[in-house]
Short mmCIF file of C-alpha atoms in Angstrom, two decimals:
data_model
loop_
_atom_site.label_atom_id
_atom_site.label_comp_id
_atom_site.label_asym_id
_atom_site.label_seq_id
_atom_site.Cartn_x
_atom_site.Cartn_y
_atom_site.Cartn_z
CA CYS A 46 3.30 6.30 26.66
CA LEU A 47 1.82 3.94 24.05
CA LEU A 48 4.70 4.06 21.57
CA SER A 49 8.28 5.27 21.75
CA THR A 50 10.67 4.61 18.91
CA TYR A 51 13.35 6.19 16.76
CA CYS A 52 15.14 5.27 13.58
CA VAL A 53 18.58 6.35 12.42
CA GLN A 54 19.55 8.17 9.23
CA SER A 55 19.76 5.05 7.05
CA THR A 56 16.14 4.10 7.80
CA VAL A 57 14.55 7.56 8.03
CA LEU A 58 14.54 7.80 4.23
CA ILE A 59 12.81 4.42 3.90
CA PHE A 60 10.20 5.43 6.47
CA GLY A 61 9.61 8.65 4.53
CA ARG A 62 9.21 6.67 1.30
CA ALA A 63 6.54 4.59 3.02
CA ILE A 64 4.59 7.74 3.93
CA HIS A 65 4.81 8.90 0.30
CA ALA A 66 3.56 5.51 -0.91
CA LEU A 67 0.54 5.63 1.42
CA ALA A 68 -0.24 9.17 0.25
CA ARG A 69 -1.01 7.68 -3.17
CA ILE A 70 -3.83 5.66 -1.62
CA SER A 71 -5.74 8.04 0.63
CA ASP A 72 -5.80 11.36 2.48
CA GLU A 73 -5.50 9.60 5.83
CA PHE A 74 -3.67 6.67 7.35
CA TRP A 75 -3.48 4.69 10.58
CA LEU A 76 -0.55 4.18 12.93
CA ASP A 77 -0.98 0.68 14.30
CA PRO A 78 1.68 -0.08 16.97
CA SER A 79 1.96 -3.48 18.61
CA GLU A 80 4.59 -5.59 20.31
CA LYS A 81 5.33 -7.18 16.92
CA GLY A 82 6.14 -3.83 15.31
CA LEU A 83 4.66 -0.70 13.78
CA ALA A 84 2.18 -0.96 10.89
CA LEU A 85 1.13 1.96 8.70
CA ARG A 86 -2.21 1.38 6.97
CA SER A 87 -4.23 3.31 4.42
CA MET A 88 -7.43 2.78 2.43
CA ASN A 89 -9.16 4.97 -0.13
CA SER A 90 -12.74 6.23 0.28
CA SER A 91 -14.22 3.79 -2.26
CA ARG A 92 -12.49 0.85 -0.56
CA SER A 93 -10.96 -0.24 -3.84
CA ALA A 94 -7.36 0.15 -2.63
CA TYR A 95 -5.67 -0.80 0.63
CA ALA A 96 -2.04 -0.56 1.69
CA CYS A 97 -0.04 -1.70 4.69
CA VAL A 98 3.64 -1.19 5.44
CA PHE A 99 4.91 -3.10 8.47
CA PHE A 100 8.15 -2.31 10.30
CA PRO A 101 9.31 -4.94 12.84
CA PRO A 102 11.30 -3.80 15.89
CA ILE A 103 14.62 -4.61 14.17
CA PHE A 104 13.94 -1.79 11.70
CA PHE A 105 14.29 0.75 14.49
CA GLN A 106 17.25 1.63 16.65
CA MET A 107 14.87 1.51 19.62
CA TYR A 108 11.25 0.34 19.74
CA HIS A 109 8.88 0.13 22.69
CA SER A 110 5.10 -0.35 22.55
CA THR A 111 2.74 -1.05 25.41
CA THR A 112 -0.86 -2.23 25.61
CA ILE A 113 -1.32 -1.20 29.24
CA PRO A 114 -2.96 2.23 29.71
CA GLU A 115 -1.47 4.45 32.35
CA GLY A 116 -3.07 3.97 35.76
CA CYS A 117 -4.17 0.39 35.09
CA GLU A 118 -2.72 -2.44 37.11
CA LYS A 119 -4.13 -5.22 34.95
CA TYR A 120 -3.12 -6.14 31.43
CA ILE A 121 -5.81 -4.62 29.22
CA PRO A 122 -5.20 -4.96 25.45
CA LEU A 123 -5.74 -1.74 23.55
CA HIS A 124 -7.28 -2.17 20.12
CA LEU A 125 -7.62 1.51 19.29
CA LYS A 126 -5.45 2.75 16.45
CA TYR A 127 -4.38 6.26 15.60
CA LYS A 128 -5.65 7.95 12.46
CA LEU A 129 -3.78 10.92 11.04
CA GLY A 130 -4.38 13.13 8.04
CA ILE A 131 -1.77 12.49 5.40
CA LYS A 132 -1.57 16.24 4.73
CA SER A 133 -0.32 16.81 8.26
CA VAL A 134 2.35 14.10 8.10
CA LEU A 135 3.56 14.41 4.51
CA PRO A 136 5.23 17.85 4.99
CA ILE A 137 7.48 16.31 7.65
CA PHE A 138 8.90 13.89 5.08
CA ARG A 139 8.21 15.92 1.93
CA SER A 140 11.80 16.55 0.84
CA LEU A 141 13.44 13.14 0.90
CA ASN A 142 16.75 14.55 -0.34
CA THR A 143 16.83 16.99 2.59
CA LEU A 144 16.07 14.16 5.00
CA GLU A 145 18.96 12.14 3.63
CA ARG A 146 21.41 15.05 3.90
CA ASN A 147 20.41 16.70 7.17
CA VAL A 148 18.43 14.34 9.42
CA GLU A 149 20.46 12.05 11.68
CA LYS A 150 17.54 10.30 13.37
CA CYS A 151 13.76 10.48 13.73
CA SER A 152 11.83 9.86 16.94
CA ILE A 153 8.12 8.94 17.06
CA PHE A 154 6.24 9.20 20.33
CA ILE A 155 2.55 8.52 21.06
CA SER A 156 1.00 9.52 24.38
CA ASP A 157 -2.55 8.85 25.53
CA ASN A 158 -2.48 11.88 27.84
CA ASN A 159 -2.76 14.63 25.23
CA CYS A 160 -3.85 12.64 22.13
CA ARG A 161 -0.73 13.61 20.24
CA VAL A 162 1.65 11.84 17.92
CA VAL A 163 5.02 13.56 18.18
CA PHE A 164 7.57 13.37 15.36
CA GLN A 165 11.03 14.70 16.20
CA LEU A 166 13.71 15.14 13.56
CA PHE A 167 17.23 15.38 14.99
CA CYS A 168 19.22 17.28 12.39
CA LYS A 169 22.86 18.24 12.04
CA HIS A 170 24.33 21.08 14.14
CA GLY A 171 22.05 20.16 17.06
CA ILE A 172 18.81 21.32 15.40
CA ILE A 173 15.68 19.50 16.59
CA LYS A 174 12.38 19.87 14.71
CA THR A 175 9.31 18.81 16.69
CA HIS A 176 5.89 18.19 15.12
CA ASN A 177 2.88 17.63 17.40
CA LEU A 178 -0.03 16.08 15.48
CA VAL A 179 -3.50 15.39 16.89
CA TYR A 180 -4.69 11.84 16.25
CA GLU A 181 -8.17 10.35 16.13
CA GLU A 182 -8.77 7.09 17.95
CA CYS A 183 -10.50 4.59 15.71
CA GLU A 184 -10.35 1.06 14.39
CA PRO A 185 -8.40 0.44 11.20
CA PHE A 186 -9.54 -1.67 8.30
CA GLN A 187 -7.87 -4.90 7.24
CA ALA A 188 -7.82 -6.53 3.82
CA ILE A 189 -9.13 -10.04 3.34
CA ILE A 190 -7.60 -12.11 0.57
CA SER A 191 -5.92 -15.49 0.33
CA LYS A 192 -2.71 -15.00 -1.59
CA HIS A 193 -1.89 -18.69 -1.52
CA MET A 194 -5.05 -19.37 -3.55
CA CYS A 195 -4.00 -17.09 -6.42
CA PRO A 196 -3.02 -19.17 -9.49
CA ASN A 197 -0.76 -16.44 -10.89
CA ILE A 198 2.39 -15.28 -9.11
CA LEU A 199 5.06 -13.02 -10.58
CA LYS A 200 8.18 -11.88 -8.76
CA ILE A 201 9.98 -9.07 -10.53
CA PRO A 202 13.12 -7.09 -9.56
CA ALA A 203 12.41 -3.56 -8.34
CA ARG A 204 14.72 -1.99 -10.91
CA LEU A 205 13.08 -3.84 -13.80
CA ILE A 206 9.48 -2.94 -12.96
CA ALA A 207 10.52 0.67 -12.35
CA ASP A 208 12.14 0.80 -15.80
CA ILE A 209 8.94 -0.57 -17.33
CA MET A 210 6.71 2.03 -15.69
CA ILE A 211 8.93 4.88 -16.88
CA HIS A 212 7.54 4.27 -20.39
CA PHE A 213 3.98 5.00 -19.25
CA PRO A 214 3.09 8.72 -19.12
CA THR A 215 2.37 10.26 -15.72
CA HIS A 216 -1.24 10.98 -16.72
CA GLN A 217 -1.86 7.27 -17.42
CA GLU A 218 -4.45 6.30 -14.82
CA GLU A 219 -4.77 2.56 -15.40
CA ILE A 220 -2.78 -0.22 -17.03
CA THR A 221 -3.54 -3.79 -18.05
CA LEU A 222 -1.39 -6.79 -17.20
CA VAL A 223 -1.79 -9.71 -19.62
CA VAL A 224 -0.19 -13.06 -18.74
CA THR A 225 0.25 -16.40 -20.48
CA PRO A 226 2.72 -19.20 -19.70
CA MET A 227 4.96 -17.74 -22.42
CA LYS A 228 5.05 -14.03 -21.50
CA ALA A 229 3.69 -11.14 -19.45
CA CYS A 230 2.70 -7.80 -21.01
CA PHE A 231 2.01 -4.42 -19.44
CA LYS A 232 -0.29 -2.30 -21.64
CA SER A 233 -1.81 1.14 -21.37
CA TYR A 234 -5.57 1.16 -20.86
CA SER A 235 -8.30 3.67 -21.64
CA GLU A 236 -11.99 3.52 -20.75
CA GLU A 237 -12.89 5.39 -23.91
CA ILE A 238 -12.58 4.29 -27.52
CA VAL A 239 -9.49 6.11 -28.76
CA ASP A 240 -8.04 6.88 -32.13
CA PHE A 241 -4.67 5.12 -32.11
CA THR A 242 -3.41 7.41 -34.87
CA LYS A 243 -3.61 10.31 -32.40
CA THR A 244 -2.81 8.55 -29.14
CA VAL A 245 0.34 6.90 -27.80
CA HIS A 246 -0.30 3.28 -26.84
CA THR A 247 2.41 1.64 -24.71
CA GLU A 248 2.99 -2.09 -24.43
CA MET A 249 5.95 -3.79 -22.74
CA CYS A 250 6.36 -7.57 -22.91
CA LEU A 251 8.66 -9.71 -20.75
CA ASN A 252 9.79 -13.31 -21.06
CA PRO A 253 9.51 -15.66 -18.05
CA ASP A 254 13.30 -15.75 -17.57
CA GLU A 255 13.29 -12.00 -16.83
CA PHE A 256 11.37 -12.64 -13.59
CA ASP A 257 12.76 -13.96 -10.32
CA TYR A 258 9.70 -16.21 -10.18
CA PHE A 259 7.07 -16.82 -12.86
CA GLN A 260 3.93 -18.90 -12.28
CA VAL A 261 0.87 -18.59 -14.53
CA GLY A 262 -1.91 -21.03 -13.73
CA VAL A 263 -4.64 -19.14 -15.58
CA ASP A 264 -4.29 -17.01 -18.71
CA CYS A 265 -5.91 -13.67 -17.97
CA ASN A 266 -5.66 -9.91 -18.17
CA ILE A 267 -6.31 -7.56 -15.26
CA THR A 268 -6.67 -3.78 -15.24
CA PHE A 269 -5.77 -1.75 -12.16
CA CYS A 270 -4.91 1.79 -11.09
CA LEU A 271 -1.33 2.80 -11.93
CA LYS A 272 -1.35 5.97 -9.83
CA GLN A 273 -1.88 4.01 -6.62
CA LEU A 274 0.89 1.60 -7.59
CA ARG A 275 3.59 4.17 -8.35
CA GLY A 276 4.18 4.87 -4.66
CA LEU A 277 4.92 1.21 -3.95
CA LEU A 278 7.32 1.05 -6.91
CA ALA A 279 9.32 4.02 -5.63
CA PHE A 280 9.31 2.42 -2.18
CA SER A 281 10.59 -0.92 -3.54
CA GLU A 282 13.38 0.86 -5.39
CA ALA A 283 14.49 2.56 -2.17
CA THR A 284 14.67 -0.81 -0.42
CA SER A 285 16.06 -2.66 -3.49
CA SER A 286 13.49 -5.38 -2.81
CA PRO A 287 11.68 -7.32 -5.56
CA VAL A 288 7.92 -6.94 -5.98
CA THR A 289 5.70 -10.03 -5.90
CA ILE A 290 2.34 -9.90 -7.70
CA HIS A 291 -0.50 -12.28 -6.73
CA PHE A 292 -3.67 -12.28 -8.84
CA ALA A 293 -6.37 -14.48 -10.34
CA LEU A 294 -9.13 -13.22 -12.65
CA PRO A 295 -10.52 -9.82 -13.69
CA GLY A 296 -12.74 -8.42 -10.96
CA LYS A 297 -10.73 -9.99 -8.18
CA PRO A 298 -8.05 -7.99 -6.35
CA VAL A 299 -4.37 -7.97 -7.22
CA VAL A 300 -1.80 -7.91 -4.41
CA PHE A 301 1.61 -6.26 -4.81
CA SER A 302 3.92 -7.16 -1.93
CA ILE A 303 7.46 -6.59 -0.71
CA ASP A 304 9.08 -8.99 1.74
CA ASP A 305 12.35 -7.91 3.28
CA MET A 306 14.17 -8.81 6.48
CA ALA A 307 13.58 -5.32 7.88
CA LEU A 308 10.06 -4.60 6.57
CA GLU A 309 7.01 -5.91 4.74
CA ALA A 310 4.51 -4.13 2.51
CA SER A 311 1.29 -5.10 0.75
CA PHE A 312 -0.84 -3.07 -1.65
CA VAL A 313 -4.25 -4.57 -2.51
CA LEU A 314 -5.89 -3.01 -5.57
CA ALA A 315 -9.28 -3.69 -7.10
CA THR A 316 -9.27 -4.77 -10.74
CA LEU A 317 -11.73 -3.98 -13.47
CA ALA A 318 -14.38 -6.67 -13.80
CA ALA A 319 -15.30 -7.96 -17.25
CA VAL A 320 -18.53 -6.36 -18.49
CA GLN A 321 -20.64 -8.50 -20.80
CA ASN A 322 -23.71 -7.95 -22.94
CA ILE A 323 -23.23 -4.19 -23.13
CA THR A 324 -24.70 -2.70 -26.31
CA SER A 325 -25.09 0.91 -25.26
CA SER A 326 -22.85 3.88 -25.95
CA PRO A 327 -19.13 4.04 -25.05
CA GLN A 328 -20.08 6.50 -22.29
CA SER A 329 -22.41 3.92 -20.72
CA LEU A 330 -19.72 1.27 -20.99
CA CYS A 331 -17.23 3.60 -19.34
CA TYR A 332 -19.61 4.26 -16.44
CA SER A 333 -20.50 0.58 -16.06
CA GLN A 334 -16.85 -0.47 -15.87
CA ARG A 335 -16.02 2.17 -13.32
CA LEU A 336 -19.04 1.25 -11.20
CA LYS A 337 -18.13 -2.42 -11.37
CA ARG A 338 -14.66 -1.70 -10.03
CA LEU A 339 -15.80 0.53 -7.17
CA LEU A 340 -18.42 -1.94 -5.97
CA LEU A 341 -16.06 -4.89 -5.69
CA VAL A 342 -15.91 -4.59 -1.93
CA HIS A 343 -19.68 -4.69 -1.50
CA MET A 344 -20.34 -8.12 -3.03
CA ASN A 345 -20.53 -11.60 -1.49
CA PRO A 346 -18.49 -11.48 1.76
CA GLU A 347 -17.56 -15.14 1.34
CA GLU A 348 -15.28 -14.27 -1.56
CA PRO A 349 -11.73 -13.21 -0.59
CA ARG A 350 -11.73 -9.67 -1.94
CA PHE A 351 -13.00 -7.42 0.79
CA ILE A 352 -11.99 -4.81 3.32
CA PHE A 353 -13.75 -4.86 6.70
CA PRO A 354 -13.32 -3.42 10.20
CA ALA A 355 -11.06 -5.76 12.14
CA SER A 356 -13.62 -6.37 14.90
CA GLN A 357 -16.04 -7.95 12.41
CA LEU A 358 -13.62 -10.66 11.35
CA PRO A 359 -12.84 -14.03 12.93
CA GLU A 360 -9.12 -14.53 13.43
CA ASP A 361 -8.92 -17.45 11.01
CA GLU A 362 -10.26 -15.27 8.17
CA VAL A 363 -7.79 -12.42 8.50
CA LEU A 364 -5.47 -12.22 5.51
CA GLN A 365 -1.76 -12.71 6.03
CA ILE A 366 -1.06 -9.01 5.49
CA PRO A 367 2.10 -7.77 7.25
CA GLY A 368 1.52 -6.78 10.82
CA LEU A 369 -1.82 -8.51 11.26
#
């Protein structure tokens, strides 16, 4: 047995919210158990978005993880992680309202004998639902970024940022965050030149005193994917934890993080790089901007905005992402 744990009713909903948040990033995710706790990681195919939700042992009613394979007498660290398709896990936690009403506890069990991750939902009236999912052994990716070097840090209450995002339509793919020492504005963004007489343009501005913490070292505006962020916002609301935003300049990643006594979460999103000296058509500009964003992770590896396999990284370069 490589992992044996279960969480009670009050935390099953939060765990389910985490799965929903990761589903916004990619079609697959990694279970990364260790003695320090259980990390759930996800990264999209273009490597422009990475997410990690880390649950320490205190989050669970019972938590046990081992790094000693069965049949081995010596201590042999296991670095293999367990990749699952999000489509196979999401149905287990699809109806969060049903989970809250009917599920009393959830058990997660990983065995190296049959390559299965077993989710058991213990429901009312003695009903037990068991889901056996096949995992793929692989190495997860880890994000590299130095949050302490970001000149701009905003800490905003979960309820406030959720109320702001309600004003943006569900089909809005990207938004722009503009900051100065006097205010912060969230604005809708479009890659195409639009006729504002026929299109709704949303802009919400906040004063520094509306934030729990407000530090702007560099005036800038960054554009990032809203769809990938919505999952984290719903997750932060469920935990009632504020969201901290670390960022620098356009083209460098933005980090949205949640720090709570019982869990930690970090979402690293690529931002749109500024495109200069473009004189071609709006279609060419649109393509160039999109290409610039997707290639952010393939540039100079000395800059702190990349996602690499963990084995390729020296320990002193690994970002302080929860669970690393």
